[in-house]
Amino acid sequence: MSTNADILIHAEEGVTTITFNRVEKKNSLTAAMYAQLADAFETAAQDAAVRVVVLQGDVAIFSAGNDIGDFLNQPPSTPDAPVFRFLRAIAGFPKPVVAAVCGPAVGIGTTMLLHCDLVYAGDNAAFSMPFVNLGLCPEAASSLLAPQLMGYHRAAEALLLGEPFMAEAALEVGFVNRVVPPTECNLVAQAQARKLAAKPLSALIETKRLLKKGQTTVVVERMAEEGRSFGRMLREPAAREAFTAFMEKRRPDFSRC
Ligand code: COA
């Protein structure tokens, strides 16, 4: 079990379950939480007792994405920043990752799902990648993976307008595997994870490697390129205005950005 209460980690019978547990701040992710997530994936990759990782949130919120106060006060600026470490760890994770998503999944709350193998959604799930609305650009290789998964025009709509798409729309475009009642979502993900954990690990790892073959290098390169732009844009006027407006609970004014 983990000691940091914002991220809970529980290992049982080959399944490591990571739970976002900062519900009062809508499971927004701080640098400390990313560091813990990166550590958890790096450890799970090496630990032969771990066969599957499950990522889950609360029945009403998956994650509101990056903590906006952190974006203002300690924007990630180098490739070894915890957020980028986490993204590299989940993108390169060799074993299956299963996600259970209920309620809003904003920003990295959605883009991390592009690196999960199975995604189950509550019928209250709302996915969004509002980077443009924050004066930012895509991250987590979402500029590459979202068009591949959803088709260019749907990805462009999601990334340029930044509007949420709901669970049923996500199912239609292949973004999630199944839509279930929110109270069943974590249970369904756990059941699928247990099925995976009963299979030979070597076969799971080789199958995932082959599924991802040809993608690995381009994903790493795209994440690095996005990360450079993202890190620069975090400091520019449009993003500063968006974050300040969020903290002050007002609409942003981009008239000078
Ligand atoms: N960073 C920091 N705090 C956040 C946060 C974030 N990304 N998202 C929510 N919170 C905080 C709010 O400031 C609020 O704190 P307070 O109670 O101290 O005022 C609390 O969580 C509840 O949020 P609230 O906006 O009142 O909840 P809601 O149910 O009305 O809306 C969301 C939920 C997720 C739709 C909304 O919070 C949201 O849009 N958050 C920002 C998402 C975002 O832009 N993330 C960055 C992506 S790159």
Tab-separated table of C-alpha atoms and ligand atoms in Angstrom:
chain	number	residue	atom	x	y	z
A	1	MET	CA	0.000	0.000	0.000
A	2	SER	CA	1.114	3.526	-0.695
A	3	THR	CA	1.615	6.125	2.026
A	4	ASN	CA	0.753	9.209	-0.075
A	5	ALA	CA	-3.005	9.545	0.280
A	6	ASP	CA	-3.467	11.348	-3.055
A	7	ILE	CA	-2.474	8.194	-4.920
A	8	LEU	CA	-3.404	4.804	-3.506
A	9	ILE	CA	-1.538	1.729	-4.682
A	10	HIS	CA	-2.787	-1.730	-3.885
A	11	ALA	CA	-1.254	-4.972	-5.122
A	12	GLU	CA	-3.154	-8.238	-5.066
A	13	GLU	CA	-2.807	-11.457	-7.022
A	14	GLY	CA	-0.755	-9.984	-9.856
A	15	VAL	CA	-2.900	-6.855	-10.240
A	16	THR	CA	-1.564	-3.497	-9.076
A	17	THR	CA	-4.399	-1.012	-8.731
A	18	ILE	CA	-3.561	2.687	-8.784
A	19	THR	CA	-6.364	4.940	-7.534
A	20	PHE	CA	-6.455	8.717	-7.913
A	21	ASN	CA	-7.608	9.873	-4.497
A	22	ARG	CA	-7.647	13.670	-4.498
A	23	VAL	CA	-11.352	13.915	-5.039
A	24	GLU	CA	-11.755	17.304	-3.326
A	25	LYS	CA	-9.596	18.759	-6.133
A	26	LYS	CA	-11.239	16.563	-8.768
A	27	ASN	CA	-8.240	14.233	-8.832
A	28	SER	CA	-6.113	16.898	-10.484
A	29	LEU	CA	-2.522	15.722	-10.591
A	30	THR	CA	0.357	17.470	-8.839
A	31	ALA	CA	4.075	17.032	-9.478
A	32	ALA	CA	4.278	14.837	-6.364
A	33	MET	CA	1.480	12.617	-7.691
A	34	TYR	CA	3.170	12.265	-11.096
A	35	ALA	CA	6.397	11.290	-9.349
A	36	GLN	CA	4.559	8.595	-7.446
A	37	LEU	CA	2.802	7.379	-10.580
A	38	ALA	CA	6.119	7.224	-12.447
A	39	ASP	CA	7.686	5.268	-9.575
A	40	ALA	CA	4.706	2.889	-9.489
A	41	PHE	CA	4.914	2.102	-13.221
A	42	GLU	CA	8.704	1.795	-13.186
A	43	THR	CA	8.524	-0.589	-10.213
A	44	ALA	CA	5.656	-2.601	-11.683
A	45	ALA	CA	7.555	-3.008	-14.956
A	46	GLN	CA	10.448	-4.666	-13.110
A	47	ASP	CA	8.449	-6.678	-10.580
A	48	ALA	CA	7.719	-10.184	-11.881
A	49	ALA	CA	4.846	-10.465	-9.402
A	50	VAL	CA	2.971	-7.671	-11.210
A	51	ARG	CA	1.140	-8.796	-14.333
A	52	VAL	CA	-1.419	-6.039	-14.880
A	53	VAL	CA	-1.919	-2.453	-13.738
A	54	VAL	CA	-5.367	-0.910	-13.237
A	55	LEU	CA	-5.825	2.869	-13.218
A	56	GLN	CA	-8.998	4.185	-11.652
A	57	GLY	CA	-10.532	7.271	-10.101
A	58	ASP	CA	-13.738	7.958	-8.257
A	59	VAL	CA	-17.237	7.073	-9.413
A	60	ALA	CA	-17.854	10.775	-10.204
A	61	ILE	CA	-14.413	11.946	-11.381
A	62	PHE	CA	-11.506	10.260	-13.121
A	63	SER	CA	-9.116	13.229	-13.225
A	64	ALA	CA	-9.315	16.981	-13.914
A	65	GLY	CA	-5.839	16.747	-15.438
A	66	ASN	CA	-2.808	18.662	-14.328
A	67	ASP	CA	-3.156	20.731	-11.160
A	68	ILE	CA	-3.528	24.245	-12.525
A	69	GLY	CA	-1.882	25.840	-9.492
A	70	ASP	CA	1.165	23.689	-10.247
A	71	PHE	CA	1.074	24.822	-13.881
A	72	LEU	CA	1.261	28.418	-12.616
A	73	ASN	CA	3.772	27.967	-9.821
A	74	GLN	CA	6.084	25.159	-10.927
A	75	PRO	CA	5.545	24.518	-14.648
A	76	PRO	CA	7.419	21.421	-15.837
A	77	SER	CA	10.381	22.677	-17.825
A	78	THR	CA	12.750	19.775	-18.366
A	79	PRO	CA	12.324	16.231	-19.704
A	80	ASP	CA	12.977	14.829	-16.221
A	81	ALA	CA	9.957	16.691	-14.765
A	82	PRO	CA	7.666	14.181	-13.001
A	83	VAL	CA	4.849	14.569	-15.540
A	84	PHE	CA	7.147	13.645	-18.429
A	85	ARG	CA	8.669	10.778	-16.416
A	86	PHE	CA	5.162	9.433	-15.811
A	87	LEU	CA	4.232	9.722	-19.489
A	88	ARG	CA	7.361	7.880	-20.599
A	89	ALA	CA	6.736	5.199	-17.944
A	90	ILE	CA	3.132	4.508	-18.969
A	91	ALA	CA	3.880	4.759	-22.704
A	92	GLY	CA	6.700	2.228	-22.394
A	93	PHE	CA	5.037	-0.040	-19.850
A	94	PRO	CA	5.437	-3.610	-21.129
A	95	LYS	CA	2.473	-5.254	-19.378
A	96	PRO	CA	-1.271	-4.633	-19.823
A	97	VAL	CA	-2.821	-1.485	-18.351
A	98	VAL	CA	-6.578	-1.408	-17.756
A	99	ALA	CA	-8.394	1.866	-17.021
A	100	ALA	CA	-11.765	2.507	-15.391
A	101	VAL	CA	-13.025	6.005	-16.175
A	102	CYS	CA	-16.065	7.646	-14.597
A	103	GLY	CA	-16.959	11.320	-14.759
A	104	PRO	CA	-14.678	13.947	-16.305
A	105	ALA	CA	-11.296	12.910	-17.697
A	106	VAL	CA	-9.615	16.183	-18.622
A	107	GLY	CA	-6.303	16.808	-20.377
A	108	ILE	CA	-3.827	14.185	-19.271
A	109	GLY	CA	-6.817	12.407	-17.691
A	110	THR	CA	-7.810	11.609	-21.286
A	111	THR	CA	-4.431	11.452	-22.997
A	112	MET	CA	-3.020	8.872	-20.555
A	113	LEU	CA	-5.799	6.545	-21.772
A	114	LEU	CA	-4.142	6.472	-25.198
A	115	HIS	CA	-1.416	4.447	-23.460
A	116	CYS	CA	-3.784	2.021	-21.742
A	117	ASP	CA	-4.682	-1.285	-23.361
A	118	LEU	CA	-8.276	-1.696	-22.176
A	119	VAL	CA	-10.502	1.223	-21.181
A	120	TYR	CA	-13.890	0.841	-19.476
A	121	ALA	CA	-16.078	3.901	-19.085
A	122	GLY	CA	-18.951	4.752	-16.814
A	123	ASP	CA	-21.880	6.203	-18.727
A	124	ASN	CA	-21.074	9.497	-16.961
A	125	ALA	CA	-17.561	9.656	-18.457
A	126	ALA	CA	-16.689	12.872	-20.286
A	127	PHE	CA	-13.366	12.984	-22.102
A	128	SER	CA	-11.703	16.260	-23.058
A	129	MET	CA	-8.384	17.579	-24.292
A	130	PRO	CA	-8.824	21.359	-23.783
A	131	PHE	CA	-5.191	22.267	-24.424
A	132	VAL	CA	-5.987	25.007	-26.940
A	133	ASN	CA	-8.406	26.609	-24.460
A	134	LEU	CA	-5.502	26.818	-22.023
A	135	GLY	CA	-3.097	28.295	-24.571
A	136	LEU	CA	-1.297	24.961	-24.801
A	137	CYS	CA	-0.684	22.201	-27.328
A	138	PRO	CA	-1.306	18.428	-27.080
A	139	GLU	CA	0.855	16.184	-24.899
A	140	ALA	CA	1.349	12.451	-24.280
A	141	ALA	CA	1.697	11.929	-28.056
A	142	SER	CA	-2.022	12.683	-28.351
A	143	SER	CA	-1.340	14.676	-31.536
A	144	LEU	CA	-0.200	11.377	-33.054
A	145	LEU	CA	-2.333	8.758	-31.300
A	146	ALA	CA	-5.719	10.526	-31.201
A	147	PRO	CA	-5.953	10.905	-35.018
A	148	GLN	CA	-4.793	7.294	-35.449
A	149	LEU	CA	-7.475	6.048	-33.083
A	150	MET	CA	-10.410	8.358	-33.839
A	151	GLY	CA	-9.673	9.552	-37.374
A	152	TYR	CA	-8.235	12.953	-38.214
A	153	HIS	CA	-11.417	15.021	-38.196
A	154	ARG	CA	-12.738	13.758	-34.878
A	155	ALA	CA	-9.321	14.192	-33.300
A	156	ALA	CA	-9.045	17.700	-34.740
A	157	GLU	CA	-12.474	18.543	-33.311
A	158	ALA	CA	-11.478	17.209	-29.894
A	159	LEU	CA	-8.070	18.916	-29.904
A	160	LEU	CA	-8.876	22.229	-31.628
A	161	LEU	CA	-12.224	22.932	-29.951
A	162	GLY	CA	-11.349	21.127	-26.729
A	163	GLU	CA	-14.992	20.222	-26.086
A	164	PRO	CA	-15.823	17.079	-24.112
A	165	PHE	CA	-17.002	13.924	-25.838
A	166	MET	CA	-19.172	11.584	-23.827
A	167	ALA	CA	-18.882	7.866	-23.104
A	168	GLU	CA	-21.145	6.716	-25.953
A	169	ALA	CA	-19.278	8.866	-28.495
A	170	ALA	CA	-16.004	7.507	-27.121
A	171	LEU	CA	-17.291	3.968	-27.617
A	172	GLU	CA	-18.365	4.746	-31.177
A	173	VAL	CA	-14.885	5.976	-32.165
A	174	GLY	CA	-13.075	3.132	-30.431
A	175	PHE	CA	-11.673	5.238	-27.600
A	176	VAL	CA	-13.125	2.885	-24.966
A	177	ASN	CA	-13.941	-0.818	-24.897
A	178	ARG	CA	-17.283	-0.744	-23.105
A	179	VAL	CA	-19.683	1.629	-21.370
A	180	VAL	CA	-21.132	0.467	-18.068
A	181	PRO	CA	-23.019	1.993	-15.121
A	182	PRO	CA	-20.536	4.076	-13.080
A	183	THR	CA	-20.926	1.932	-9.959
A	184	GLU	CA	-19.863	-1.137	-11.965
A	185	CYS	CA	-16.944	0.427	-13.802
A	186	ASN	CA	-14.135	-0.357	-11.357
A	187	LEU	CA	-15.524	-3.864	-10.865
A	188	VAL	CA	-15.544	-4.530	-14.612
A	189	ALA	CA	-11.970	-3.267	-14.929
A	190	GLN	CA	-10.879	-5.436	-11.993
A	191	ALA	CA	-12.569	-8.503	-13.484
A	192	GLN	CA	-10.816	-7.953	-16.826
A	193	ALA	CA	-7.519	-7.389	-15.027
A	194	ARG	CA	-7.900	-10.629	-13.105
A	195	LYS	CA	-8.558	-12.473	-16.369
A	196	LEU	CA	-5.367	-11.011	-17.804
A	197	ALA	CA	-3.391	-11.798	-14.641
A	198	ALA	CA	-4.277	-15.480	-14.974
A	199	LYS	CA	-2.615	-15.665	-18.394
A	200	PRO	CA	1.073	-16.339	-19.049
A	201	LEU	CA	2.965	-13.087	-18.484
A	202	SER	CA	5.498	-13.816	-21.219
A	203	ALA	CA	2.673	-14.125	-23.773
A	204	LEU	CA	1.027	-10.907	-22.576
A	205	ILE	CA	4.315	-9.014	-22.827
A	206	GLU	CA	5.169	-10.351	-26.274
A	207	THR	CA	1.661	-9.678	-27.579
A	208	LYS	CA	1.708	-6.092	-26.301
A	209	ARG	CA	5.174	-5.598	-27.796
A	210	LEU	CA	3.926	-6.768	-31.183
A	211	LEU	CA	0.736	-4.672	-30.964
A	212	LYS	CA	2.894	-1.595	-30.385
A	213	LYS	CA	5.670	-2.503	-32.824
A	214	GLY	CA	6.586	0.346	-35.121
A	215	GLN	CA	4.971	2.853	-32.735
A	216	THR	CA	7.422	2.948	-29.868
A	217	THR	CA	10.062	5.236	-31.341
A	218	VAL	CA	7.626	7.607	-33.015
A	219	VAL	CA	5.601	7.918	-29.808
A	220	VAL	CA	8.711	8.774	-27.792
A	221	GLU	CA	9.797	11.320	-30.416
A	222	ARG	CA	6.354	12.922	-30.585
A	223	MET	CA	6.088	13.124	-26.802
A	224	ALA	CA	9.462	14.833	-26.668
A	225	GLU	CA	8.515	17.338	-29.400
A	226	GLU	CA	5.141	18.069	-27.784
A	227	GLY	CA	6.885	18.382	-24.403
A	228	ARG	CA	9.261	21.053	-25.714
A	229	SER	CA	6.372	23.118	-27.134
A	230	PHE	CA	4.182	22.502	-24.087
A	231	GLY	CA	6.947	23.565	-21.693
A	232	ARG	CA	7.501	26.788	-23.660
A	233	MET	CA	3.777	27.555	-24.019
A	234	LEU	CA	3.161	27.093	-20.281
A	235	ARG	CA	5.136	30.309	-19.726
A	236	GLU	CA	3.488	32.360	-22.469
A	237	PRO	CA	0.725	34.954	-21.943
A	238	ALA	CA	-2.199	32.834	-23.208
A	239	ALA	CA	-1.543	30.002	-20.760
A	240	ARG	CA	-0.786	32.359	-17.872
A	241	GLU	CA	-4.093	34.130	-18.516
A	242	ALA	CA	-5.994	30.801	-18.728
A	243	PHE	CA	-4.527	29.493	-15.451
A	244	THR	CA	-4.999	32.790	-13.610
A	245	ALA	CA	-8.607	32.979	-14.822
A	246	PHE	CA	-9.252	29.418	-13.592
A	247	MET	CA	-7.799	30.218	-10.177
A	248	GLU	CA	-9.834	33.442	-10.011
A	249	LYS	CA	-12.982	31.585	-11.187
A	250	ARG	CA	-13.545	33.886	-14.179
A	251	ARG	CA	-13.555	33.511	-17.949
A	252	PRO	CA	-10.149	34.010	-19.587
A	253	ASP	CA	-9.595	37.073	-21.758
A	254	PHE	CA	-7.463	36.082	-24.759
A	255	SER	CA	-7.999	39.394	-26.612
A	256	ARG	CA	-4.290	40.248	-26.285
A	257	CYS	CA	-2.921	36.700	-26.743
B	1	COA	N1	-6.262	21.975	-10.921
B	1	COA	C1	-6.410	22.462	-9.665
B	1	COA	N2	-7.602	22.474	-9.024
B	1	COA	C2	-8.653	21.958	-9.680
B	1	COA	C3	-8.555	21.439	-10.982
B	1	COA	C4	-7.292	21.467	-11.608
B	1	COA	N3	-7.087	20.959	-12.837
B	1	COA	N4	-9.783	21.025	-11.373
B	1	COA	C5	-10.604	21.267	-10.338
B	1	COA	N5	-9.935	21.829	-9.328
B	1	COA	C6	-10.448	22.258	-8.025
B	1	COA	C7	-11.278	23.540	-8.158
B	1	COA	O1	-10.446	24.691	-8.150
B	1	COA	C8	-12.158	23.422	-6.941
B	1	COA	O2	-11.394	23.795	-5.814
B	1	COA	P1	-12.079	24.671	-4.616
B	1	COA	O3	-13.160	23.772	-4.078
B	1	COA	O4	-10.948	24.887	-3.662
B	1	COA	O5	-12.624	25.926	-5.260
B	1	COA	C9	-12.414	21.931	-6.827
B	1	COA	O6	-11.368	21.298	-7.540
B	1	COA	C10	-13.724	21.507	-7.443
B	1	COA	O7	-13.716	21.908	-8.811
B	1	COA	P2	-14.998	22.516	-9.565
B	1	COA	O8	-14.537	23.180	-10.812
B	1	COA	O9	-15.797	23.335	-8.607
B	1	COA	O10	-15.808	21.165	-9.893
B	1	COA	P3	-16.902	20.928	-11.030
B	1	COA	O11	-17.531	19.628	-10.702
B	1	COA	O12	-17.766	22.131	-11.191
B	1	COA	O13	-16.071	20.763	-12.396
B	1	COA	C11	-14.264	19.952	-13.767
B	1	COA	C12	-15.179	19.673	-12.564
B	1	COA	C13	-13.230	18.853	-13.821
B	1	COA	C14	-15.092	19.944	-15.056
B	1	COA	C15	-13.615	21.348	-13.578
B	1	COA	O14	-13.073	21.394	-12.284
B	1	COA	C16	-12.522	21.666	-14.546
B	1	COA	O15	-12.787	21.969	-15.699
B	1	COA	N6	-11.268	21.675	-14.070
B	1	COA	C17	-10.127	22.133	-14.825
B	1	COA	C18	-9.732	21.119	-15.841
B	1	COA	C19	-8.521	21.557	-16.614
B	1	COA	O16	-8.545	22.522	-17.354
B	1	COA	N7	-7.422	20.826	-16.422
B	1	COA	C20	-6.164	21.060	-17.064
B	1	COA	C21	-6.078	20.226	-18.282
B	1	COA	S1	-4.516	20.405	-19.119
